[in-house]
Coordinates of C-alpha atoms (C1' of nucleotides) in Angstrom, one line a residue:
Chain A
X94 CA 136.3 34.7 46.6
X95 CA 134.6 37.2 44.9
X96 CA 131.7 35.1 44.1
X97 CA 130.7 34.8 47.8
X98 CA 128.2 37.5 49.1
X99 CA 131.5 38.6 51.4
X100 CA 130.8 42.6 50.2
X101 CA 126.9 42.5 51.1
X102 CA 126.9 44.7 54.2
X103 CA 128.4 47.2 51.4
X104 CA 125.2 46.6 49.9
X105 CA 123.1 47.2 52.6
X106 CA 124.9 50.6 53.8
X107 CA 124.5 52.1 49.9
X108 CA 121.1 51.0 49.8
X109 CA 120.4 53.4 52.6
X110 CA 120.6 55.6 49.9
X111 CA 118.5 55.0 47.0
X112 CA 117.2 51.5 45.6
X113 CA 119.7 49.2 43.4
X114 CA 119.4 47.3 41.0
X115 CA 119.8 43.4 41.3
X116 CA 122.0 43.9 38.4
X117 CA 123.8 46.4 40.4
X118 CA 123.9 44.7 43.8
X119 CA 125.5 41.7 41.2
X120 CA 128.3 44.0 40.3
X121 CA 129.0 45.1 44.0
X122 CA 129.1 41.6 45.0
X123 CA 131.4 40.3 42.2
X124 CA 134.0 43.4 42.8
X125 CA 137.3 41.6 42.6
X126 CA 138.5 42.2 46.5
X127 CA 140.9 40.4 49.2
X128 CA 139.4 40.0 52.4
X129 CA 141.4 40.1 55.9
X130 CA 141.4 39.8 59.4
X131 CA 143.5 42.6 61.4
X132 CA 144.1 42.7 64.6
X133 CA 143.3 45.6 66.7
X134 CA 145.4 48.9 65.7
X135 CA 146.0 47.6 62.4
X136 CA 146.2 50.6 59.8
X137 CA 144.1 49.9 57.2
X138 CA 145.7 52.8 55.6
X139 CA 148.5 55.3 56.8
X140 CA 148.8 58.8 56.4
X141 CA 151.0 59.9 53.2
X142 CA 150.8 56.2 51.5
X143 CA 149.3 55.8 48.2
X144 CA 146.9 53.2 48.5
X145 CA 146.0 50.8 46.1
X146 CA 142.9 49.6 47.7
X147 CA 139.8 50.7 49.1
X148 CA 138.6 49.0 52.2
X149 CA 135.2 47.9 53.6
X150 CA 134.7 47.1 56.8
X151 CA 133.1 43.5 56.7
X152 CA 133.1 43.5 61.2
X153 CA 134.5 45.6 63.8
X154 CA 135.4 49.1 63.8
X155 CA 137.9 51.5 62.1
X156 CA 138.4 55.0 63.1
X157 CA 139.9 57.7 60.7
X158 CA 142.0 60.1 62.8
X159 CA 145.1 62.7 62.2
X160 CA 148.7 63.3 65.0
X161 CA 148.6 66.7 65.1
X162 CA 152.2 68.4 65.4
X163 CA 151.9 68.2 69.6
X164 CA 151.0 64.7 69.5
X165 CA 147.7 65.5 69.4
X166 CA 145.2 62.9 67.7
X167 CA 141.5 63.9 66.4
X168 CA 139.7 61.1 65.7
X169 CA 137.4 62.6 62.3
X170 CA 134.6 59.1 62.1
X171 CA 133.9 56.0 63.6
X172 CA 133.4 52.9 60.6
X173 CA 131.5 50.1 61.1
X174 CA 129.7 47.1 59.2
X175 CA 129.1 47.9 55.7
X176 CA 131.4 51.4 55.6
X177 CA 133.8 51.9 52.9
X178 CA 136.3 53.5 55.5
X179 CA 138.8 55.0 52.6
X180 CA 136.3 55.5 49.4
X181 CA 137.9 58.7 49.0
X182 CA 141.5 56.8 48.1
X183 CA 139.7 55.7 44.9
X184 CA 140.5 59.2 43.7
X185 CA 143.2 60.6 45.7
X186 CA 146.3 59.5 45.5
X187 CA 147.4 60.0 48.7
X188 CA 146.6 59.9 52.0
X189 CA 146.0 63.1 54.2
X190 CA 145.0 61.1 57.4
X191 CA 145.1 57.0 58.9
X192 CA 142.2 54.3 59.0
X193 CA 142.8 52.4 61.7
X194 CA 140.7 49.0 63.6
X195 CA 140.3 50.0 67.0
X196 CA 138.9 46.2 67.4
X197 CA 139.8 43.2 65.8
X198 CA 138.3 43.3 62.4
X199 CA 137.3 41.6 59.2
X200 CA 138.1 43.8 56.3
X201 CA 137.7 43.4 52.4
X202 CA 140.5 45.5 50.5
X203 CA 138.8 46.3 47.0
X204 CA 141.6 47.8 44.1
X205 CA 141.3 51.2 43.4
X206 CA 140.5 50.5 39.7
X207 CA 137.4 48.2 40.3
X208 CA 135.8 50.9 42.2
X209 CA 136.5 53.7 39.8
X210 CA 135.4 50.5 37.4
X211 CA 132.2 50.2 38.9
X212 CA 131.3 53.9 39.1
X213 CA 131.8 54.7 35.6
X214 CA 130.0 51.2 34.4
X215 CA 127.0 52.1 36.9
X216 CA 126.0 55.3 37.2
X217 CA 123.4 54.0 40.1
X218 CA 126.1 53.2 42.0
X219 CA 128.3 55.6 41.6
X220 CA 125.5 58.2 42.5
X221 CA 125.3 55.9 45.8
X222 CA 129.0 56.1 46.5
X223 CA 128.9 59.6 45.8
X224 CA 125.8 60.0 48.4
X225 CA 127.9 58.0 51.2
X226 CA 131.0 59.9 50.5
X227 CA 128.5 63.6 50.8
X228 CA 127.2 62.0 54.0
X229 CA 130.4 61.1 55.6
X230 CA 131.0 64.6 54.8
X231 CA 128.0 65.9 56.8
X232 CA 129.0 63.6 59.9
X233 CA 132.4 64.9 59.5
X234 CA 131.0 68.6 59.8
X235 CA 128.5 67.7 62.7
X236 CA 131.3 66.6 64.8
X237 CA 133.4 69.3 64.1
X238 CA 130.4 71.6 65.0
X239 CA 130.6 69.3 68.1
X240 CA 134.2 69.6 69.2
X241 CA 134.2 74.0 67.9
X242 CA 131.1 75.1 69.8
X243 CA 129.3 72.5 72.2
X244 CA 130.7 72.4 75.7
X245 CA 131.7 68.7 77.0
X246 CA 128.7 67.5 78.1
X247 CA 126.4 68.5 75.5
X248 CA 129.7 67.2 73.1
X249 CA 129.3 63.5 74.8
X250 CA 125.7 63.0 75.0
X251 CA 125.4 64.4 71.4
X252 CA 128.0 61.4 70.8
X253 CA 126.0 59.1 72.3
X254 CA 122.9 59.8 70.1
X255 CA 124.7 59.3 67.3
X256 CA 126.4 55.8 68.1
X257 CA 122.6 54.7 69.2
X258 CA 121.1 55.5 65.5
X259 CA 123.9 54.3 63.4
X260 CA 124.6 50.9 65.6
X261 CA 121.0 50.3 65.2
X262 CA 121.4 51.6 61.4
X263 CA 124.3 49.0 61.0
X264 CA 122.3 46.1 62.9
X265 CA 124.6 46.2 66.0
X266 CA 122.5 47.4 68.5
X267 CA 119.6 49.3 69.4
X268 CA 118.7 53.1 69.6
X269 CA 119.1 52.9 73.1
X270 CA 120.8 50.2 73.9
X271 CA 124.6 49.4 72.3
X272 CA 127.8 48.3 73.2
X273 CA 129.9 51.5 73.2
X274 CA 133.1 50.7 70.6
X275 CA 135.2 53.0 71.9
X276 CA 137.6 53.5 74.9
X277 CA 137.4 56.5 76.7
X278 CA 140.9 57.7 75.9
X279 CA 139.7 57.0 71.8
X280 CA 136.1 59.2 73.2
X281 CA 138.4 61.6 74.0
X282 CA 139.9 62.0 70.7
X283 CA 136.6 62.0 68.7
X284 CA 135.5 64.7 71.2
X285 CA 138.6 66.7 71.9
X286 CA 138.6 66.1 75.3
X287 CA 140.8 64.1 77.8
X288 CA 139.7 60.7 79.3
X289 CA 139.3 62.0 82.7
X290 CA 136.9 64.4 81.4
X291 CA 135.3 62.2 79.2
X292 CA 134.8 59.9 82.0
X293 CA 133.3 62.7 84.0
X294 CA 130.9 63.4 81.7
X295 CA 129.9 60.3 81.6
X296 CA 129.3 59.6 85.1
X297 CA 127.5 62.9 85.4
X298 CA 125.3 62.0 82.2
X299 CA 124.4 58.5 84.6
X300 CA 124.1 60.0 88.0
X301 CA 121.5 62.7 86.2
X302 CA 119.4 59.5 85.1
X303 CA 119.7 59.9 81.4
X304 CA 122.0 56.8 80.6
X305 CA 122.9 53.4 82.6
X306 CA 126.3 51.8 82.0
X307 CA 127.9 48.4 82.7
X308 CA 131.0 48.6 81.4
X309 CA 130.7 49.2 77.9
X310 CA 127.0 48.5 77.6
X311 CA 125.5 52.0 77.5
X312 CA 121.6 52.2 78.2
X313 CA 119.9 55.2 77.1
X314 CA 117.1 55.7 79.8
X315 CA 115.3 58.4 78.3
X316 CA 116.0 58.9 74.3
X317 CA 114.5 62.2 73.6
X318 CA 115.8 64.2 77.0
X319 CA 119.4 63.0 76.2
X320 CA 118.6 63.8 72.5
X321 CA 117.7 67.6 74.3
X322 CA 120.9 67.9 76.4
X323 CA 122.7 66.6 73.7
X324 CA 121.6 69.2 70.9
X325 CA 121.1 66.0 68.8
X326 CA 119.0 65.9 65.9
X327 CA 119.5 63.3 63.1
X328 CA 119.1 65.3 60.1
X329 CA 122.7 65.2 59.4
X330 CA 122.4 61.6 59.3
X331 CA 120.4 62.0 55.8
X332 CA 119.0 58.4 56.6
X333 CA 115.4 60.0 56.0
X334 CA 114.3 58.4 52.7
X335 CA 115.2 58.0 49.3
X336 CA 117.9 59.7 48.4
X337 CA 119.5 58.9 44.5
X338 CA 117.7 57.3 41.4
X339 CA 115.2 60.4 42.2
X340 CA 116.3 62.0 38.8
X341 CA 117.7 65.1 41.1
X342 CA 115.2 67.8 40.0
Chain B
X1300 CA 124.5 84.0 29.2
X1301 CA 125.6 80.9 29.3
X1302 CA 128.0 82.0 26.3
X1303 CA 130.2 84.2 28.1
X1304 CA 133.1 83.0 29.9
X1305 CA 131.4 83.5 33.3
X1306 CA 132.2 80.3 34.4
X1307 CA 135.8 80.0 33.9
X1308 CA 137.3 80.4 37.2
X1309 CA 135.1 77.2 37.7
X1310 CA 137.5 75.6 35.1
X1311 CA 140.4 77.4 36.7
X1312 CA 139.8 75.4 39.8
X1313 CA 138.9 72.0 38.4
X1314 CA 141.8 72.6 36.7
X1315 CA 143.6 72.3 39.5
X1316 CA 142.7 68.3 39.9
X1317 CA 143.9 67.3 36.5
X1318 CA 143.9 68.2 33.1
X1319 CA 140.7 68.9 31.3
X1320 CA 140.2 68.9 27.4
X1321 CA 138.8 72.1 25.7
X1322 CA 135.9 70.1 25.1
X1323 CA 135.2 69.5 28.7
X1324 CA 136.3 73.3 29.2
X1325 CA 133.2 74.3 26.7
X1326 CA 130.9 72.0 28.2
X1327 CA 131.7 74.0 32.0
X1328 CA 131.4 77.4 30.0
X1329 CA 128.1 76.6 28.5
X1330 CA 126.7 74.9 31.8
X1331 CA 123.3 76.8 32.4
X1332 CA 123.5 79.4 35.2
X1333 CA 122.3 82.5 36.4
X1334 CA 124.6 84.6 37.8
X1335 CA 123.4 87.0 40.5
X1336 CA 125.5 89.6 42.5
X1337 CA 124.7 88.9 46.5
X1338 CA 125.3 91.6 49.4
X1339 CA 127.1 90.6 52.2
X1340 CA 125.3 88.3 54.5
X1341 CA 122.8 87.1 51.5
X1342 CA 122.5 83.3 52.0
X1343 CA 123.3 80.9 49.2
X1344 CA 121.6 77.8 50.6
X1345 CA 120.1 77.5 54.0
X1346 CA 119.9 74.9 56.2
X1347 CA 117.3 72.6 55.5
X1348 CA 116.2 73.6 52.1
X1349 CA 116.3 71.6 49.2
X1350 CA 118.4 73.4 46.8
X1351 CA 117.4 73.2 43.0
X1352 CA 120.8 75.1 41.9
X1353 CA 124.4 74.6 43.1
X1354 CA 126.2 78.4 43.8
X1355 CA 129.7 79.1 42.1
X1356 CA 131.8 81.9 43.5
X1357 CA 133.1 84.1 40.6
X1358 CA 134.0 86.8 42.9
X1359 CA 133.9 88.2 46.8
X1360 CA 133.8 85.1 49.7
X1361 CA 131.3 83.1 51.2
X1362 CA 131.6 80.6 53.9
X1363 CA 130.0 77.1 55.0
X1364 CA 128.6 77.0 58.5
X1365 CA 126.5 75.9 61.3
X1366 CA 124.7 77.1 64.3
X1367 CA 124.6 74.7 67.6
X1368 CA 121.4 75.3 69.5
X1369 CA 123.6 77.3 72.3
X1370 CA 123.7 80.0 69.6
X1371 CA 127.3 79.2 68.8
X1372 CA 128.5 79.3 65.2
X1373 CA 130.6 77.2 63.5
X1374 CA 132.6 77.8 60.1
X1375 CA 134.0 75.0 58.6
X1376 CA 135.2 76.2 55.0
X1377 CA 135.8 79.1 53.2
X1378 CA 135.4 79.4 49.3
X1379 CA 136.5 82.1 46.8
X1380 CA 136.7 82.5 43.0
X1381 CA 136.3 79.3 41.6
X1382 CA 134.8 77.0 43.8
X1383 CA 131.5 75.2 44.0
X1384 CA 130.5 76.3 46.9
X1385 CA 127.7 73.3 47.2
X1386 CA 128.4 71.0 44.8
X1387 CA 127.1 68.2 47.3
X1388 CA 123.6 70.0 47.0
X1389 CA 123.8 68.6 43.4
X1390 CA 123.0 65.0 45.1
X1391 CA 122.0 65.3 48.7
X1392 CA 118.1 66.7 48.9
X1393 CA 118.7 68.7 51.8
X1394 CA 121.2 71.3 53.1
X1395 CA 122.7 70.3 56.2
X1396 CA 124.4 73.7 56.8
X1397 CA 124.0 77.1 55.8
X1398 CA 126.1 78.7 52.6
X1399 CA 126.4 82.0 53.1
X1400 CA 128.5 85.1 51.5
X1401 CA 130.6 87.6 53.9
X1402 CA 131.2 90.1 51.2
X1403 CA 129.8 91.1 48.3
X1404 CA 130.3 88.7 46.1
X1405 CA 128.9 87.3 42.1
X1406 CA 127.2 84.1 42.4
X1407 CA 126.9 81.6 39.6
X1408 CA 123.8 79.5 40.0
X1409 CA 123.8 75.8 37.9
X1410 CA 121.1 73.9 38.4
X1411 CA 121.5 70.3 40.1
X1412 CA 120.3 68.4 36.8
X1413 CA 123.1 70.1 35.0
X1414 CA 125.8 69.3 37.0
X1415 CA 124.4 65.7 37.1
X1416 CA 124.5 65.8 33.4
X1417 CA 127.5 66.9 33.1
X1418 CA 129.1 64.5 35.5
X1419 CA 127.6 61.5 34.0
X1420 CA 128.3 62.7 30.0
X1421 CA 132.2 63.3 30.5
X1422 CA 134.1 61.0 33.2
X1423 CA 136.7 63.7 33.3
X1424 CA 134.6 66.6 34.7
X1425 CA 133.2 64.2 37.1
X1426 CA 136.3 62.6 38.0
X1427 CA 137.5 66.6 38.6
X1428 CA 134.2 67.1 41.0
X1429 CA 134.4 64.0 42.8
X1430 CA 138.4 65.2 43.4
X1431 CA 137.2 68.8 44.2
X1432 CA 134.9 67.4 46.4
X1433 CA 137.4 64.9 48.2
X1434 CA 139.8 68.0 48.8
X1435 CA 137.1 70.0 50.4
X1436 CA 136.9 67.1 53.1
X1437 CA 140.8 67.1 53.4
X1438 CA 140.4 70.8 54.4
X1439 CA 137.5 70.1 56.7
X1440 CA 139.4 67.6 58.4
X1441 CA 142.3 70.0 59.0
X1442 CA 139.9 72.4 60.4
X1443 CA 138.8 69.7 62.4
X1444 CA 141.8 68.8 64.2
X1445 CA 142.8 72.3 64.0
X1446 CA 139.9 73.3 66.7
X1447 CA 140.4 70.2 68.5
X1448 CA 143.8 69.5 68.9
X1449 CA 145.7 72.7 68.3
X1450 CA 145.7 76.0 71.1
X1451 CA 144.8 79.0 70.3
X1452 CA 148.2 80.3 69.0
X1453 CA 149.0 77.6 66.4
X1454 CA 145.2 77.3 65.6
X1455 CA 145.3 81.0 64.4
X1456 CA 148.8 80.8 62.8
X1457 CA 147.5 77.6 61.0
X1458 CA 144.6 79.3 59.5
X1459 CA 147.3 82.6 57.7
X1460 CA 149.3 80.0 56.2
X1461 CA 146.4 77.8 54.7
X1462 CA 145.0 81.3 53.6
X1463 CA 148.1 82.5 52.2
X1464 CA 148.6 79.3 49.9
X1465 CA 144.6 79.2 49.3
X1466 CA 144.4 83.0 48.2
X1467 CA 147.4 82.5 46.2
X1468 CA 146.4 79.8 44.0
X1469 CA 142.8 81.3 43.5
X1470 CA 144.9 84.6 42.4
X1471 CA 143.9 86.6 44.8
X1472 CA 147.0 87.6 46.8
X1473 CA 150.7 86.3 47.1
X1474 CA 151.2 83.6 49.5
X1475 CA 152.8 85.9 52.5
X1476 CA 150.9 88.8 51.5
X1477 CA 147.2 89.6 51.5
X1478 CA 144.1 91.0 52.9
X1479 CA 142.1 88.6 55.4
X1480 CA 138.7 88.1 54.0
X1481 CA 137.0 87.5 57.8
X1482 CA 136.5 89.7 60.5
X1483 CA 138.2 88.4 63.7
X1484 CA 134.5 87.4 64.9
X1485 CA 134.3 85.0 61.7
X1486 CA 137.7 83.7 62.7
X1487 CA 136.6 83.0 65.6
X1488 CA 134.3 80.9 64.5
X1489 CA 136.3 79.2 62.5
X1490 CA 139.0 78.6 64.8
X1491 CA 136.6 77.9 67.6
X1492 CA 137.9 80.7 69.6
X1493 CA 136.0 84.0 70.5
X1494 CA 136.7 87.3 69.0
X1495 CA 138.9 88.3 71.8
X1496 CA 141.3 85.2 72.0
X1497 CA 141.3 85.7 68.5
X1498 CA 142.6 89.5 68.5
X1499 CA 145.0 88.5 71.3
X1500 CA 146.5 85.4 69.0
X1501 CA 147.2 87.8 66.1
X1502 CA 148.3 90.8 68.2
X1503 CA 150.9 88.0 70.0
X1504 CA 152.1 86.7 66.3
X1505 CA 152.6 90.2 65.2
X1506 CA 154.6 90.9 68.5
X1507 CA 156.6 88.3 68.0
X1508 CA 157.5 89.6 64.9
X1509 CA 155.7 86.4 62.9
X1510 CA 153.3 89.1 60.9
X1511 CA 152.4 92.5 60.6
X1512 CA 149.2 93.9 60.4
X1513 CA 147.5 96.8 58.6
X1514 CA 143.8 97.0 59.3
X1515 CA 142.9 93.5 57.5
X1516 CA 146.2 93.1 54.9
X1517 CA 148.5 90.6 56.6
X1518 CA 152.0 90.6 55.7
X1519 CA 153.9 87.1 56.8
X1520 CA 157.5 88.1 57.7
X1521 CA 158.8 84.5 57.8
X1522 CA 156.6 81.4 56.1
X1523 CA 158.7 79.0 57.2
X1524 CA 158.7 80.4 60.6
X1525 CA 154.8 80.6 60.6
X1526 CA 154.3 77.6 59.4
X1527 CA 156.1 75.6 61.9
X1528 CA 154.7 77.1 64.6
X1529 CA 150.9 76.9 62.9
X1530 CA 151.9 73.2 62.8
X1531 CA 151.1 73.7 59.1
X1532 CA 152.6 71.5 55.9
X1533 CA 150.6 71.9 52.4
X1534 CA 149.9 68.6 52.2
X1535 CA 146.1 67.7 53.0
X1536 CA 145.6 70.6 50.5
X1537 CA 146.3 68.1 47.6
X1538 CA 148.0 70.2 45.4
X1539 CA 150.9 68.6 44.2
X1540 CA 151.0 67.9 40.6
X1541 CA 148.2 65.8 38.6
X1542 CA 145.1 63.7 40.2
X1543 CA 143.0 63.0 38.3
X1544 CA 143.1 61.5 34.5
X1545 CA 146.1 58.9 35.6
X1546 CA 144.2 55.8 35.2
X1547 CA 143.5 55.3 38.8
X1548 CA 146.4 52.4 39.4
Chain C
dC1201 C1' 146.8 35.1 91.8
dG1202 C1' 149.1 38.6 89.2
dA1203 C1' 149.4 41.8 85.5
dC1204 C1' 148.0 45.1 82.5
dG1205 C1' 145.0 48.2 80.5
dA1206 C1' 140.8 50.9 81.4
dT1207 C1' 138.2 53.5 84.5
dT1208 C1' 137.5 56.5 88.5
dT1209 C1' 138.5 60.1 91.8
dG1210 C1' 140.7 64.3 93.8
dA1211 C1' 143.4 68.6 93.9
dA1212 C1' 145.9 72.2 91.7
dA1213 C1' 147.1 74.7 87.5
dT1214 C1' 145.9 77.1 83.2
dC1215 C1' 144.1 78.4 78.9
dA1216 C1' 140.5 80.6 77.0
dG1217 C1' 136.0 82.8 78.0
dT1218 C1' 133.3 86.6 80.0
dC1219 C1' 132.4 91.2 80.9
dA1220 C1' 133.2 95.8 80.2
dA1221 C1' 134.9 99.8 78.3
dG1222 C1' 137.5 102.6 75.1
dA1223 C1' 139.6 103.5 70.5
dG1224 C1' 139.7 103.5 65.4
dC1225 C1' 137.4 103.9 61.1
dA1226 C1' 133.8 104.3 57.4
dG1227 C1' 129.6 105.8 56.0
dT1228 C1' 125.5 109.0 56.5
dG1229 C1' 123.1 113.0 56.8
dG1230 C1' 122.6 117.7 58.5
Chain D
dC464 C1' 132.8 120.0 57.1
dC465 C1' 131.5 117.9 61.1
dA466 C1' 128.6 115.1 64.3
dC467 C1' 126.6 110.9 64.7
dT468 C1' 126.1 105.9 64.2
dG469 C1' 127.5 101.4 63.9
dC470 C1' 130.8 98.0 63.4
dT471 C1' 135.4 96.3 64.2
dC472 C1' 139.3 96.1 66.9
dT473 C1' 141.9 96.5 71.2
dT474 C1' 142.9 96.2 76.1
dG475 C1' 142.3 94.9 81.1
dA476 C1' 140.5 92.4 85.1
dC477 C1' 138.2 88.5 86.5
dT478 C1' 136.0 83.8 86.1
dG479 C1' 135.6 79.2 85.1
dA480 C1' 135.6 75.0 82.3
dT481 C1' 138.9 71.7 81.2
dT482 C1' 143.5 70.0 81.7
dT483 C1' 147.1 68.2 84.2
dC484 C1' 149.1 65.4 87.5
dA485 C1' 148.8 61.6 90.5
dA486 C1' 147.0 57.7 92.7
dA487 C1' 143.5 54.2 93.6
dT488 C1' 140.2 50.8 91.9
dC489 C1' 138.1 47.8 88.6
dG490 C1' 138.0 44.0 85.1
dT491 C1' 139.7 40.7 82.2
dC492 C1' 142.7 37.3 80.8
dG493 C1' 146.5 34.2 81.1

DNA sequence: CGACGATTTGAAATCAGTCAAGAGCAGTGG
DNA sequence: CCACTGCTCTTGACTGATTTCAAATCGTCG
């Protein structure tokens, strides 16, 4: 199993982050791993387990989100094609929120050891794992920037900027065209909103002329003004050039 | 410089992830830094720049933030004694928020290439980063769903217990007493709320007989108490027992 | 066609924000 | 020693964005 190029897309989203190695890329691709199918709402991991194994998501999406005490649920990141949804449970030995599929999804569960393995064995790729962890981190921030201080409608069309660049990032769409993965009740918890408000939004983003929708398919008419009302700028997004194997001056 | 014991509440808190050997201690203490002493309000790292040194906080607070283009601020972390207030600027090129100290406060500054060095040289000092890292995202995510999911009331009693354990464990006060390092507009900012709300939350908490207040020294009358209305359990803190150094089953 | 989940719409309720003013406190300089 | 300045905290009255509750419509799939 290993020996198929199943863990590429892995490849693809670290080498967002600095060149590899063929020899390295040949590690990534011969990490021992199990790969499944779930079904929609499968945890890939739970809250308060101690995981074993790291997951990638191979196709589909995963969400990482929290219960708060009320019922509550914040929704912290959105993983598609390529992500290691739960890198950090390479490290930690418990789990302080859930990775869930909100879609049916392919998923490659990776042990634990073989990552912390790989990192010590490569340091090119532990630099890149350590990049993508540092940038999950800034998305993480960025949203929560989002949900503190931007009202609801600058909150959902800052959203939608995002999904364009990394869908198109990930291959699954365009910058301004994409199929949104989300519901609007799961919108709502990324944004902290409800779904009737969401929804609002969203019709009030269309009627203004800045986005079409059919159903899921969301067209962005006019990039940079929704990029404006959204207070969207990608820098958080790091994607801008090389980023390890730079010697870090 | 680099000879005195400067850096040790550095150790202290890396410390905290797993044991470290006395020759991974001495390689922390003789990490090359200059330490500066900052005014309140003196940025560490700015957003946007490209950091050449990473800023450890031997004494006084500073805080991790960012400003939406409506002018609002958001906080999302705040760091005492110990921590590495931007170990990610040791990889990323590019600050994607401001670092910046609310009191006076003694800065250690280690340049990127050290703490690169130092991570690939001894597995255990990274492995201890990488952790300290991974918790500082735990906390974010708290924050997160703090501000999205939380109201006002348990939002701002969520925020005394986390400082009452965080304060504690840095040394810096007993868990259910001592003095607030934020000004009720900074809380505000962390906690989403403005300065007002904020005042009326911890006026209400000390009504109801939850705290008592004396200029910025908070007493908590009843942790338990607090904490279950703060919806508030230790756990995405991470600081139960050893993480790292366990062979990563 | 029927059923179920997702989306849309409307009206009323509410939590937090806004605006404004006063009180407390620390530091400065006359 | 006191007046002045500036910042933080406190309080009240009013406003408004978002939630809540409820019901209708849409879309997909068996």
């Amino acid at each position: 199993m290993p020996n198929s190029k199943m863990l590429s897309p892995m490849i693809d989203k670290l080498s967002l982050w600095g060149k590899l190695t063929d020899e390295e890329k040949a590690a990534i691709i011969e990490l021992p791993h199990v790969s499944r199918t779930l079904a929609m709402g499968d945890f890939i991991v739970r809250e308060d387990e101690s995981p074993t194994h790291c997951g990638v998501v191979l196709s589909g999406y995963a969400i990482r989100h929290k219960i708060a005490g009320n019922g509550g649920r914040q929704i912290f990141s959105l993983h598609m094609k390529g992500d290691v949804a739960d890198l950090h449970n390479a490290v930690l030995r418990r789990a302080d929120h859930n990775v869930q599929t909100i879609t049916t999804a392919r998923v490659a569960f990776i042990p634990r050891a073989a990552i912390r393995e790989i990192s010590a064995r490569y340091p090119n790729v532990r630099e890149a794992m350590w990049y993508d962890t540092l940038v999950d981190g800034s998305i993480f921030r960025e949203w929560t920037l989002n949900v503190g201080r931007r009202d609801a409608r600058v909150r959902t069309a800052h959203l939608l900027c995002e999904f364009g660049i990394r869908l198109s990032v990930a291959g699954l769409g365009s910058k301004t065209e994409f199929e949104l993965p989300m519901t609007q009740e799961q919108l709502g918890d990324a944004l902290a909103l409800t779904p009737v408000h969401v929804n609002r939004m969203l019709m009030g983003l269309a009627s203004e002329g800045l986005i079409q929708r059919h159903v899921r398919e969301i067209h962005i008419l006019d990039y940079p003004r929704l990029a404006r009302v959204g207070d969207f700028d990608t820098r958080y997004l790091h994607l801008d050039g090389a980023g390890i194997g730079d010697g870090g001056g």
